Short mmCIF file of C-alpha atoms in Angstrom, two decimals:
data_model
loop_
_atom_site.label_atom_id
_atom_site.label_comp_id
_atom_site.label_asym_id
_atom_site.label_seq_id
_atom_site.Cartn_x
_atom_site.Cartn_y
_atom_site.Cartn_z
CA THR A 107 86.33 121.56 92.83
CA ASP A 108 88.78 122.32 90.00
CA MET A 109 88.47 118.54 89.04
CA GLY A 110 85.45 119.58 87.04
CA GLY A 111 87.19 122.01 84.68
CA ILE A 112 90.06 119.65 84.19
CA GLY A 113 87.76 116.90 82.80
CA HIS A 114 86.07 119.48 80.78
CA GLN A 115 89.19 120.42 79.25
CA GLU A 116 90.10 116.87 78.48
CA THR A 117 86.59 116.45 76.78
CA THR A 118 87.39 119.30 74.68
CA LEU A 119 90.69 118.31 73.75
CA LYS A 120 89.51 114.87 72.98
CA GLU A 121 86.90 116.50 70.62
CA LEU A 122 89.50 118.68 68.79
CA LEU A 123 91.68 115.71 68.07
CA GLY A 124 88.77 113.96 66.60
CA LEU A 125 87.83 116.84 64.36
CA LEU A 126 91.53 116.91 63.33
CA LYS A 127 91.68 113.21 62.60
CA ARG A 128 88.87 113.27 60.46
CA SER A 129 90.39 115.85 58.69
CA PRO A 130 93.43 115.29 56.79
CA ASP A 131 93.96 118.77 55.53
CA LEU A 132 94.19 119.98 59.21
CA ARG A 133 96.70 117.69 60.28
CA PRO A 134 99.52 119.40 62.38
CA LEU A 135 103.27 118.96 62.11
CA ILE A 136 103.41 116.69 65.30
CA PRO A 137 101.83 113.38 65.99
CA LEU A 138 98.25 113.94 67.45
CA GLU A 139 99.08 112.08 70.68
CA GLN A 140 101.52 114.76 71.25
CA LEU A 141 99.43 117.63 71.00
CA ALA A 142 99.60 119.79 73.99
CA PRO A 143 97.66 123.05 75.37
CA GLU A 144 100.77 124.97 75.19
CA HIS A 145 101.42 124.01 71.45
CA ARG A 146 101.36 127.40 69.20
CA LEU A 147 99.16 126.59 66.28
CA ARG A 148 101.22 128.34 63.65
CA GLU A 149 104.60 127.99 64.94
CA ASP A 150 104.44 124.41 66.44
CA LEU A 151 101.57 122.94 64.65
CA GLY A 152 102.40 124.56 61.34
CA MET A 153 98.80 125.91 60.65
CA ASP A 154 98.74 128.61 58.13
CA SER A 155 95.75 130.99 57.70
CA LEU A 156 94.23 128.77 55.40
CA CYS A 157 94.45 125.75 57.50
CA LEU A 158 92.91 127.75 60.52
CA MET A 159 90.20 128.88 58.19
CA GLY A 160 89.44 125.06 57.63
CA LEU A 161 89.65 124.45 60.95
CA VAL A 162 86.99 127.32 61.84
CA TYR A 163 84.67 125.96 59.36
CA GLU A 164 84.89 122.37 60.68
CA LEU A 165 84.04 124.02 64.27
CA GLN A 166 81.34 125.87 62.95
CA ASP A 167 79.35 122.61 62.14
CA LEU A 168 79.24 121.80 65.54
CA TYR A 169 79.29 125.51 67.08
CA PRO A 170 77.80 127.76 64.77
CA VAL A 171 78.22 130.91 67.00
CA ILE A 172 82.21 130.64 66.06
CA GLU A 173 82.95 133.43 63.62
CA VAL A 174 85.89 133.29 61.16
CA HIS A 175 87.43 136.59 62.51
CA GLU A 176 88.23 134.73 65.85
CA MET A 177 90.65 132.58 64.40
CA ASN A 178 93.17 135.82 64.62
CA ALA A 179 93.07 135.64 68.41
CA TRP A 180 93.99 131.95 68.73
CA LYS A 181 97.73 131.70 69.12
CA THR A 182 97.87 128.06 71.01
CA VAL A 183 95.92 125.16 71.37
CA GLN A 184 94.87 126.76 74.69
CA ASP A 185 93.30 129.50 73.37
CA LEU A 186 91.25 127.32 71.11
CA LEU A 187 90.33 124.93 73.78
CA GLY A 188 89.13 127.75 76.06
CA ARG A 189 86.88 129.28 73.14
CA LEU A 190 85.40 125.84 72.61
CA GLU A 191 84.57 125.58 76.24
CA GLU A 192 82.93 129.13 76.57
CA VAL A 193 80.68 127.90 73.51
CA ARG A 194 79.82 124.57 74.90
CA ALA A 195 78.87 125.98 78.16
#
């Protein structure tokens, strides 16, 4: 069923939220409770290149396979969640 995929994504989102909470430099413009997959990283969350690079470094601690250049492909929270799900699989 599809339910497994949804639960998987919720786990990944919780993981991302935990990482953002632990890193004050990475705080988005909106409250973390309102963070949604459709939010755009740069426009909606106010994450600039430096902030995204910091996020990549934090993620690399958990998933060494993630590379810095990948951040250029991440436009939305969903893009980022999709990549995290790939490396967790």
